[in-house]
GROMACS .gro file of C-alpha atoms in nm:
model
  130
    1MET     CA    1  11.988   7.509  10.755
    2SER     CA    2  11.978   7.859  10.899
    3SER     CA    3  12.093   8.166  10.710
    4PRO     CA    4  12.443   8.296  10.774
    5PRO     CA    5  12.472   8.603  10.994
    6LEU     CA    6  12.364   8.925  10.833
    7ALA     CA    7  12.717   9.067  10.806
    8SER     CA    8  12.827   8.753  10.624
    9LEU     CA    9  12.541   8.783  10.376
   10ILE     CA   10  12.629   9.143  10.297
   11THR     CA   11  13.000   9.062  10.268
   12GLN     CA   12  12.927   8.764  10.044
   13GLU     CA   13  12.711   8.974   9.810
   14ILE     CA   14  12.982   9.240   9.782
   15ARG     CA   15  13.246   8.974   9.708
   16GLU     CA   16  13.027   8.813   9.441
   17LYS     CA   17  12.879   9.124   9.277
   18GLY     CA   18  13.106   9.411   9.371
   19PRO     CA   19  12.999   9.731   9.546
   20ILE     CA   20  12.634   9.757   9.643
   21SER     CA   21  12.419  10.066   9.681
   22PHE     CA   22  12.306  10.194  10.018
   23ALA     CA   23  11.951  10.100   9.915
   24ARG     CA   24  12.057   9.738   9.860
   25PHE     CA   25  12.248   9.733  10.189
   26MET     CA   26  11.934   9.852  10.372
   27GLU     CA   27  11.716   9.602  10.186
   28ILE     CA   28  11.934   9.316  10.309
   29ALA     CA   29  11.974   9.458  10.660
   30LEU     CA   30  11.602   9.513  10.710
   31TYR     CA   31  11.421   9.254  10.499
   32GLU     CA   32  11.645   8.951  10.441
   33PRO     CA   33  11.439   8.647  10.550
   34ASP     CA   34  11.547   8.496  10.882
   35CYS     CA   35  11.804   8.761  10.973
   36GLY     CA   36  11.689   9.104  10.852
   37TYR     CA   37  11.585   9.341  11.129
   38TYR     CA   38  11.215   9.342  11.039
   39ALA     CA   39  11.200   8.994  10.883
   40ASN     CA   40  11.360   8.779  11.152
   41GLY     CA   41  11.040   8.729  11.351
   42ALA     CA   42  11.148   8.920  11.661
   43LYS     CA   43  10.895   9.155  11.818
   44ARG     CA   44  11.015   9.505  11.725
   45VAL     CA   45  10.730   9.741  11.814
   46GLY     CA   46  10.557   9.782  12.150
   47LYS     CA   47  10.629   9.712  12.514
   48ASP     CA   48  10.837   9.401  12.443
   49GLY     CA   49  11.003   9.543  12.133
   50ASP     CA   50  11.281   9.787  12.051
   51PHE     CA   51  11.061  10.095  12.014
   52TYR     CA   52  10.712  10.238  12.042
   53THR     CA   53  10.514  10.408  11.771
   54SER     CA   54  10.192  10.606  11.806
   55VAL     CA   55  10.005  10.296  11.694
   56SER     CA   56  10.156  10.094  11.984
   57LEU     CA   57   9.991  10.322  12.238
   58GLY     CA   58   9.631  10.258  12.137
   59ALA     CA   59   9.362  10.324  11.880
   60GLY     CA   60   9.373  10.704  11.911
   61LEU     CA   61   9.595  10.769  11.610
   62GLY     CA   62   9.377  10.552  11.388
   63ALA     CA   63   9.067  10.740  11.502
   64VAL     CA   64   9.226  11.078  11.433
   65LEU     CA   65   9.347  10.966  11.091
   66ALA     CA   66   9.006  10.821  11.006
   67CYS     CA   67   8.853  11.164  11.076
   68ALA     CA   68   9.117  11.336  10.863
   69PHE     CA   69   9.077  11.088  10.576
   70GLU     CA   70   8.699  11.119  10.586
   71ASP     CA   71   8.728  11.498  10.580
   72MET     CA   72   8.955  11.475  10.273
   73TRP     CA   73   8.707  11.239  10.109
   74GLN     CA   74   8.421  11.483  10.172
   75ARG     CA   75   8.624  11.780  10.042
   76MET     CA   76   8.691  11.580   9.725
   77ASP     CA   77   8.314  11.543   9.671
   78ARG     CA   78   8.303  11.187   9.807
   79PRO     CA   79   8.469  10.992   9.526
   80ASN     CA   80   8.355  10.631   9.490
   81ASP     CA   81   8.711  10.503   9.507
   82PHE     CA   82   8.915  10.666   9.786
   83VAL     CA   83   9.247  10.483   9.831
   84ILE     CA   84   9.470  10.490  10.138
   85VAL     CA   85   9.812  10.324  10.103
   86GLU     CA   86  10.009  10.228  10.413
   87GLN     CA   87  10.373  10.119  10.380
   88GLY     CA   88  10.512   9.867  10.629
   89ALA     CA   89  10.202   9.820  10.842
   90ASN     CA   90  10.360   9.584  11.097
   91ASP     CA   91  10.067   9.378  11.233
   92GLY     CA   92   9.793   9.590  11.071
   93SER     CA   93   9.691   9.774  11.389
   94LEU     CA   94   9.674  10.118  11.229
   95ALA     CA   95   9.463   9.989  10.941
   96ALA     CA   96   9.229   9.814  11.185
   97ASP     CA   97   9.196  10.130  11.395
   98VAL     CA   98   9.128  10.350  11.091
   99LEU     CA   99   8.869  10.108  10.955
  100ALA     CA  100   8.700  10.069  11.294
  101SER     CA  101   8.667  10.446  11.329
  102ALA     CA  102   8.544  10.528  10.978
  103SER     CA  103   8.174  10.588  10.913
  104SER     CA  104   7.986  10.324  10.718
  105GLU     CA  105   7.926  10.571  10.433
  106PHE     CA  106   8.300  10.641  10.403
  107LEU     CA  107   8.384  10.269  10.426
  108GLU     CA  108   8.178  10.203  10.113
  109SER     CA  109   8.420  10.419   9.910
  110LEU     CA  110   8.739  10.341  10.102
  111ARG     CA  111   9.004  10.107   9.963
  112TYR     CA  112   9.281  10.047  10.216
  113ARG     CA  113   9.600   9.904  10.065
  114ILE     CA  114   9.904   9.785  10.257
  115VAL     CA  115  10.243   9.756  10.090
  116GLU     CA  116  10.438   9.500  10.293
  117PRO     CA  117  10.759   9.327  10.183
  118ILE     CA  118  10.761   9.068  10.463
  119SER     CA  119  10.539   8.764  10.410
  120GLY     CA  120  10.506   8.684  10.782
  121LEU     CA  121  10.376   9.035  10.851
  122ARG     CA  122  10.141   9.011  10.553
  123ASP     CA  123   9.995   8.700  10.718
  124LEU     CA  124   9.947   8.887  11.050
  125GLN     CA  125   9.785   9.180  10.870
  126HIS     CA  126   9.551   8.950  10.681
  127LYS     CA  127   9.439   8.774  11.003
  128ARG     CA  128   9.386   9.102  11.186
  129LEU     CA  129   9.191   9.262  10.901
  130GLU     CA  130   8.971   8.968  10.798
   0.00000   0.00000   0.00000
C-alpha cells in the first residue's frame, strides 16, 4: 500500500499530536519515505532533475576542495586522523571527486564521513565509494 500524499501525512500528524515545529514539518516534507522531496526516489539534481549544484557540473569542485582540505591538513601538522563530514551527499559524487583528487599521503590520514538520512541514497553512496 502506498503512503498517503504528503499533505495528508502532515495534516494527520497535526490532528493526532497537535501543532508541530517547522523543523518537524521540514523533516516530513523532505525525508518521509516514499513521498518526501528527497526520499521519494525522483532524480532531483542534475540535467534531469529540479536543480544543478556545483557537483553536478563535473569533478572540478571536488578537486578544488581536495586541495583546500589537504592544505588545512598540512597547516595542522598533518594529523593522523583528519575527518571531513559531508551532510546530504546525494549520490556521493563530491566525496568520490575529493577522494580521487587527494594525494596518497593525505588519503592515509583522511576519514571521510557522510551523514545521510535517506537509506536509498546511502546505498548509492556506498556503491559509488566502494
